Amino acid sequence: MNDVLDQLAEVLEARKNADPDSSYVAKLYAKGLDAILKKVGEEATETVMAAKDGESDKLVYEIADLWFHTLVLLAHQGLGPRPVLAELERRFGLSGLTEKASRPD
């Protein structure tokens, strides 16, 4: 599964230097951070709505869109999926309450 994330991260990185007319992601990068954040917000809202509708296929589709746009955001910020996966790995096996209590204020 991480192979797909790594491959997608490579493509997203390559799109940073692409002509905005050549791809959706290149166009999104060209519009800047606010446009990317807007898409993440839209996809989060659509995910919530799909969950409320109770349709599994629709929910999976919307979560895929949300994950994709958060990966675009990470790439725009000079990051990729690896730091997020490392953070999830760090949290794995911790009580959610313990993890939350350990966060700095």
Short mmCIF file of N, CA and C in Angstrom, two decimals:
data_model
loop_
_atom_site.label_atom_id
_atom_site.label_comp_id
_atom_site.label_asym_id
_atom_site.label_seq_id
_atom_site.Cartn_x
_atom_site.Cartn_y
_atom_site.Cartn_z
N MET A 1 0.82 -1.19 0.00
CA MET A 1 0.00 0.00 0.00
C MET A 1 0.87 1.26 0.00
N ASN A 2 1.96 1.22 0.76
CA ASN A 2 2.84 2.39 0.77
C ASN A 2 3.43 2.66 -0.60
N ASP A 3 3.54 1.61 -1.44
CA ASP A 3 4.05 1.81 -2.79
C ASP A 3 3.17 2.80 -3.56
N VAL A 4 1.87 2.69 -3.41
CA VAL A 4 0.95 3.59 -4.10
C VAL A 4 1.17 5.02 -3.60
N LEU A 5 1.31 5.18 -2.30
CA LEU A 5 1.54 6.52 -1.75
C LEU A 5 2.86 7.09 -2.25
N ASP A 6 3.90 6.26 -2.28
CA ASP A 6 5.20 6.72 -2.77
C ASP A 6 5.13 7.11 -4.25
N GLN A 7 4.46 6.28 -5.04
CA GLN A 7 4.32 6.58 -6.47
C GLN A 7 3.53 7.87 -6.67
N LEU A 8 2.46 8.01 -5.93
CA LEU A 8 1.65 9.22 -6.05
C LEU A 8 2.45 10.45 -5.62
N ALA A 9 3.23 10.32 -4.55
CA ALA A 9 4.06 11.43 -4.08
C ALA A 9 5.05 11.85 -5.16
N GLU A 10 5.61 10.88 -5.87
CA GLU A 10 6.55 11.19 -6.96
C GLU A 10 5.85 11.97 -8.07
N VAL A 11 4.67 11.54 -8.44
CA VAL A 11 3.91 12.22 -9.50
C VAL A 11 3.55 13.63 -9.05
N LEU A 12 3.09 13.77 -7.80
CA LEU A 12 2.72 15.10 -7.31
C LEU A 12 3.93 16.03 -7.29
N GLU A 13 5.08 15.50 -6.94
CA GLU A 13 6.30 16.31 -6.92
C GLU A 13 6.65 16.76 -8.35
N ALA A 14 6.53 15.85 -9.30
CA ALA A 14 6.84 16.17 -10.70
C ALA A 14 5.88 17.23 -11.26
N ARG A 15 4.65 17.22 -10.80
CA ARG A 15 3.66 18.18 -11.30
C ARG A 15 3.98 19.61 -10.85
N LYS A 16 4.81 19.77 -9.83
CA LYS A 16 5.15 21.13 -9.37
C LYS A 16 5.80 21.95 -10.48
N ASN A 17 6.53 21.29 -11.36
CA ASN A 17 7.25 21.99 -12.42
C ASN A 17 6.53 21.91 -13.77
N ALA A 18 5.34 21.35 -13.77
CA ALA A 18 4.61 21.16 -15.02
C ALA A 18 3.84 22.42 -15.39
N ASP A 19 3.55 22.54 -16.65
CA ASP A 19 2.72 23.62 -17.17
C ASP A 19 1.33 23.49 -16.55
N PRO A 20 0.79 24.57 -16.00
CA PRO A 20 -0.54 24.49 -15.39
C PRO A 20 -1.64 23.99 -16.32
N ASP A 21 -1.45 24.14 -17.61
CA ASP A 21 -2.45 23.66 -18.56
C ASP A 21 -2.30 22.17 -18.84
N SER A 22 -1.25 21.54 -18.29
CA SER A 22 -0.98 20.14 -18.61
C SER A 22 -1.65 19.16 -17.65
N SER A 23 -2.02 19.61 -16.44
CA SER A 23 -2.66 18.69 -15.51
C SER A 23 -3.44 19.45 -14.44
N TYR A 24 -4.38 18.74 -13.85
CA TYR A 24 -5.20 19.30 -12.78
C TYR A 24 -4.31 19.71 -11.60
N VAL A 25 -3.38 18.85 -11.22
CA VAL A 25 -2.53 19.13 -10.06
C VAL A 25 -1.62 20.33 -10.34
N ALA A 26 -1.05 20.39 -11.52
CA ALA A 26 -0.19 21.53 -11.87
C ALA A 26 -0.99 22.82 -11.81
N LYS A 27 -2.23 22.78 -12.26
CA LYS A 27 -3.10 23.96 -12.21
C LYS A 27 -3.39 24.34 -10.76
N LEU A 28 -3.63 23.34 -9.92
CA LEU A 28 -3.90 23.59 -8.51
C LEU A 28 -2.68 24.21 -7.83
N TYR A 29 -1.50 23.68 -8.11
CA TYR A 29 -0.27 24.27 -7.56
C TYR A 29 -0.12 25.73 -8.00
N ALA A 30 -0.41 25.99 -9.27
CA ALA A 30 -0.26 27.35 -9.80
C ALA A 30 -1.21 28.32 -9.11
N LYS A 31 -2.37 27.84 -8.68
CA LYS A 31 -3.33 28.71 -8.00
C LYS A 31 -2.90 29.01 -6.56
N GLY A 32 -2.04 28.16 -6.00
CA GLY A 32 -1.48 28.45 -4.69
C GLY A 32 -2.16 27.76 -3.52
N LEU A 33 -1.63 28.06 -2.35
CA LEU A 33 -2.05 27.40 -1.12
C LEU A 33 -3.54 27.55 -0.84
N ASP A 34 -4.08 28.74 -1.00
CA ASP A 34 -5.50 28.94 -0.68
C ASP A 34 -6.40 28.04 -1.52
N ALA A 35 -6.07 27.85 -2.78
CA ALA A 35 -6.88 26.98 -3.65
C ALA A 35 -6.77 25.53 -3.20
N ILE A 36 -5.58 25.12 -2.79
CA ILE A 36 -5.40 23.76 -2.31
C ILE A 36 -6.17 23.55 -1.01
N LEU A 37 -6.09 24.51 -0.10
CA LEU A 37 -6.82 24.41 1.16
C LEU A 37 -8.33 24.37 0.92
N LYS A 38 -8.79 25.15 -0.03
CA LYS A 38 -10.21 25.14 -0.36
C LYS A 38 -10.65 23.76 -0.83
N LYS A 39 -9.83 23.12 -1.67
CA LYS A 39 -10.16 21.77 -2.15
C LYS A 39 -10.17 20.78 -1.00
N VAL A 40 -9.21 20.86 -0.09
CA VAL A 40 -9.19 19.96 1.06
C VAL A 40 -10.48 20.14 1.87
N GLY A 41 -10.86 21.38 2.10
CA GLY A 41 -12.10 21.66 2.82
C GLY A 41 -13.33 21.11 2.11
N GLU A 42 -13.38 21.30 0.81
CA GLU A 42 -14.51 20.79 0.02
C GLU A 42 -14.59 19.27 0.13
N GLU A 43 -13.44 18.62 -0.01
CA GLU A 43 -13.42 17.16 0.02
C GLU A 43 -13.77 16.64 1.42
N ALA A 44 -13.35 17.35 2.46
CA ALA A 44 -13.70 16.95 3.83
C ALA A 44 -15.21 17.04 4.02
N THR A 45 -15.80 18.10 3.52
CA THR A 45 -17.26 18.26 3.62
C THR A 45 -17.99 17.17 2.85
N GLU A 46 -17.52 16.87 1.65
CA GLU A 46 -18.14 15.82 0.85
C GLU A 46 -18.00 14.45 1.51
N THR A 47 -16.89 14.24 2.22
CA THR A 47 -16.69 12.99 2.96
C THR A 47 -17.71 12.87 4.08
N VAL A 48 -17.91 13.95 4.81
CA VAL A 48 -18.90 13.95 5.89
C VAL A 48 -20.30 13.67 5.33
N MET A 49 -20.62 14.32 4.23
CA MET A 49 -21.95 14.13 3.63
C MET A 49 -22.13 12.68 3.15
N ALA A 50 -21.08 12.10 2.57
CA ALA A 50 -21.16 10.71 2.10
C ALA A 50 -21.35 9.77 3.28
N ALA A 51 -20.68 10.05 4.39
CA ALA A 51 -20.84 9.21 5.58
C ALA A 51 -22.27 9.29 6.11
N LYS A 52 -22.82 10.49 6.10
CA LYS A 52 -24.20 10.68 6.57
C LYS A 52 -25.20 9.95 5.67
N ASP A 53 -24.88 9.86 4.37
CA ASP A 53 -25.76 9.16 3.43
C ASP A 53 -25.73 7.65 3.63
N GLY A 54 -24.66 7.14 4.25
CA GLY A 54 -24.57 5.72 4.54
C GLY A 54 -24.25 4.83 3.36
N GLU A 55 -23.72 5.42 2.29
CA GLU A 55 -23.38 4.64 1.10
C GLU A 55 -21.87 4.36 1.10
N SER A 56 -21.49 3.12 1.33
CA SER A 56 -20.09 2.75 1.46
C SER A 56 -19.25 3.13 0.24
N ASP A 57 -19.77 2.84 -0.95
CA ASP A 57 -19.00 3.15 -2.17
C ASP A 57 -18.74 4.64 -2.30
N LYS A 58 -19.75 5.42 -2.01
CA LYS A 58 -19.62 6.88 -2.10
C LYS A 58 -18.62 7.39 -1.06
N LEU A 59 -18.68 6.82 0.14
CA LEU A 59 -17.75 7.21 1.20
C LEU A 59 -16.31 6.91 0.81
N VAL A 60 -16.06 5.74 0.28
CA VAL A 60 -14.71 5.37 -0.15
C VAL A 60 -14.23 6.33 -1.24
N TYR A 61 -15.07 6.64 -2.19
CA TYR A 61 -14.73 7.56 -3.27
C TYR A 61 -14.35 8.94 -2.72
N GLU A 62 -15.14 9.44 -1.79
CA GLU A 62 -14.88 10.77 -1.24
C GLU A 62 -13.63 10.78 -0.35
N ILE A 63 -13.41 9.72 0.38
CA ILE A 63 -12.19 9.65 1.19
C ILE A 63 -10.96 9.58 0.29
N ALA A 64 -11.07 8.88 -0.83
CA ALA A 64 -9.96 8.86 -1.79
C ALA A 64 -9.66 10.27 -2.29
N ASP A 65 -10.71 11.04 -2.58
CA ASP A 65 -10.52 12.43 -3.00
C ASP A 65 -9.87 13.26 -1.89
N LEU A 66 -10.34 13.05 -0.66
CA LEU A 66 -9.78 13.79 0.48
C LEU A 66 -8.31 13.44 0.67
N TRP A 67 -7.99 12.17 0.68
CA TRP A 67 -6.58 11.76 0.84
C TRP A 67 -5.73 12.35 -0.28
N PHE A 68 -6.24 12.28 -1.51
CA PHE A 68 -5.48 12.80 -2.65
C PHE A 68 -5.16 14.28 -2.45
N HIS A 69 -6.16 15.06 -2.08
CA HIS A 69 -5.94 16.49 -1.94
C HIS A 69 -5.07 16.83 -0.73
N THR A 70 -5.12 15.99 0.32
CA THR A 70 -4.19 16.22 1.43
C THR A 70 -2.77 15.88 1.01
N LEU A 71 -2.60 14.92 0.12
CA LEU A 71 -1.26 14.63 -0.41
C LEU A 71 -0.76 15.78 -1.28
N VAL A 72 -1.65 16.39 -2.03
CA VAL A 72 -1.28 17.59 -2.80
C VAL A 72 -0.82 18.69 -1.85
N LEU A 73 -1.56 18.88 -0.76
CA LEU A 73 -1.19 19.87 0.24
C LEU A 73 0.17 19.57 0.85
N LEU A 74 0.41 18.32 1.23
CA LEU A 74 1.71 17.95 1.78
C LEU A 74 2.83 18.25 0.79
N ALA A 75 2.63 17.87 -0.47
CA ALA A 75 3.66 18.11 -1.49
C ALA A 75 3.90 19.61 -1.67
N HIS A 76 2.85 20.37 -1.67
CA HIS A 76 2.97 21.83 -1.81
C HIS A 76 3.82 22.41 -0.68
N GLN A 77 3.72 21.81 0.49
CA GLN A 77 4.45 22.28 1.67
C GLN A 77 5.83 21.62 1.79
N GLY A 78 6.24 20.88 0.76
CA GLY A 78 7.56 20.26 0.76
C GLY A 78 7.62 18.97 1.55
N LEU A 79 6.47 18.38 1.78
CA LEU A 79 6.39 17.13 2.53
C LEU A 79 5.80 16.04 1.65
N GLY A 80 5.80 14.84 2.15
CA GLY A 80 5.18 13.73 1.47
C GLY A 80 4.45 12.89 2.49
N PRO A 81 4.03 11.70 2.09
CA PRO A 81 3.28 10.86 3.01
C PRO A 81 4.13 10.24 4.13
N ARG A 82 5.42 10.14 3.95
CA ARG A 82 6.29 9.46 4.92
C ARG A 82 6.20 10.06 6.33
N PRO A 83 6.28 11.38 6.51
CA PRO A 83 6.19 11.91 7.88
C PRO A 83 4.84 11.61 8.54
N VAL A 84 3.79 11.59 7.75
CA VAL A 84 2.47 11.28 8.30
C VAL A 84 2.41 9.82 8.70
N LEU A 85 2.93 8.95 7.85
CA LEU A 85 2.97 7.52 8.19
C LEU A 85 3.83 7.28 9.43
N ALA A 86 4.93 8.00 9.54
CA ALA A 86 5.79 7.86 10.72
C ALA A 86 5.05 8.31 11.98
N GLU A 87 4.28 9.37 11.88
CA GLU A 87 3.52 9.84 13.03
C GLU A 87 2.43 8.83 13.41
N LEU A 88 1.77 8.25 12.43
CA LEU A 88 0.78 7.22 12.73
C LEU A 88 1.44 6.00 13.37
N GLU A 89 2.61 5.65 12.87
CA GLU A 89 3.35 4.53 13.46
C GLU A 89 3.74 4.84 14.91
N ARG A 90 4.17 6.06 15.16
CA ARG A 90 4.54 6.47 16.52
C ARG A 90 3.34 6.32 17.45
N ARG A 91 2.18 6.67 16.97
CA ARG A 91 0.97 6.63 17.80
C ARG A 91 0.41 5.22 17.97
N PHE A 92 0.77 4.32 17.08
CA PHE A 92 0.20 2.98 17.09
C PHE A 92 0.50 2.29 18.42
N GLY A 93 -0.53 1.76 19.03
CA GLY A 93 -0.37 1.07 20.30
C GLY A 93 -0.49 1.96 21.51
N LEU A 94 -0.54 3.28 21.29
CA LEU A 94 -0.75 4.20 22.40
C LEU A 94 -2.24 4.40 22.61
N SER A 95 -2.61 4.57 23.82
CA SER A 95 -3.98 4.97 24.11
C SER A 95 -4.19 6.35 23.51
N GLY A 96 -5.33 6.56 22.90
CA GLY A 96 -5.63 7.89 22.37
C GLY A 96 -5.61 8.95 23.43
N LEU A 97 -6.05 8.61 24.62
CA LEU A 97 -6.05 9.57 25.73
C LEU A 97 -4.62 9.89 26.14
N THR A 98 -3.76 8.87 26.20
CA THR A 98 -2.36 9.08 26.59
C THR A 98 -1.65 9.93 25.54
N GLU A 99 -1.87 9.61 24.27
CA GLU A 99 -1.24 10.36 23.19
C GLU A 99 -1.66 11.81 23.23
N LYS A 100 -2.94 12.05 23.38
CA LYS A 100 -3.44 13.42 23.41
C LYS A 100 -2.89 14.19 24.60
N ALA A 101 -2.78 13.54 25.75
CA ALA A 101 -2.26 14.19 26.95
C ALA A 101 -0.78 14.53 26.81
N SER A 102 -0.06 13.81 25.94
CA SER A 102 1.37 14.06 25.78
C SER A 102 1.68 15.22 24.84
N ARG A 103 0.67 15.73 24.15
CA ARG A 103 0.89 16.84 23.20
C ARG A 103 1.18 18.13 23.96
N PRO A 104 2.10 18.92 23.40
CA PRO A 104 2.35 20.22 24.02
C PRO A 104 1.13 21.13 23.86
N ASP A 105 0.93 22.00 24.83
CA ASP A 105 -0.22 22.93 24.78
C ASP A 105 -0.08 23.95 23.70
#
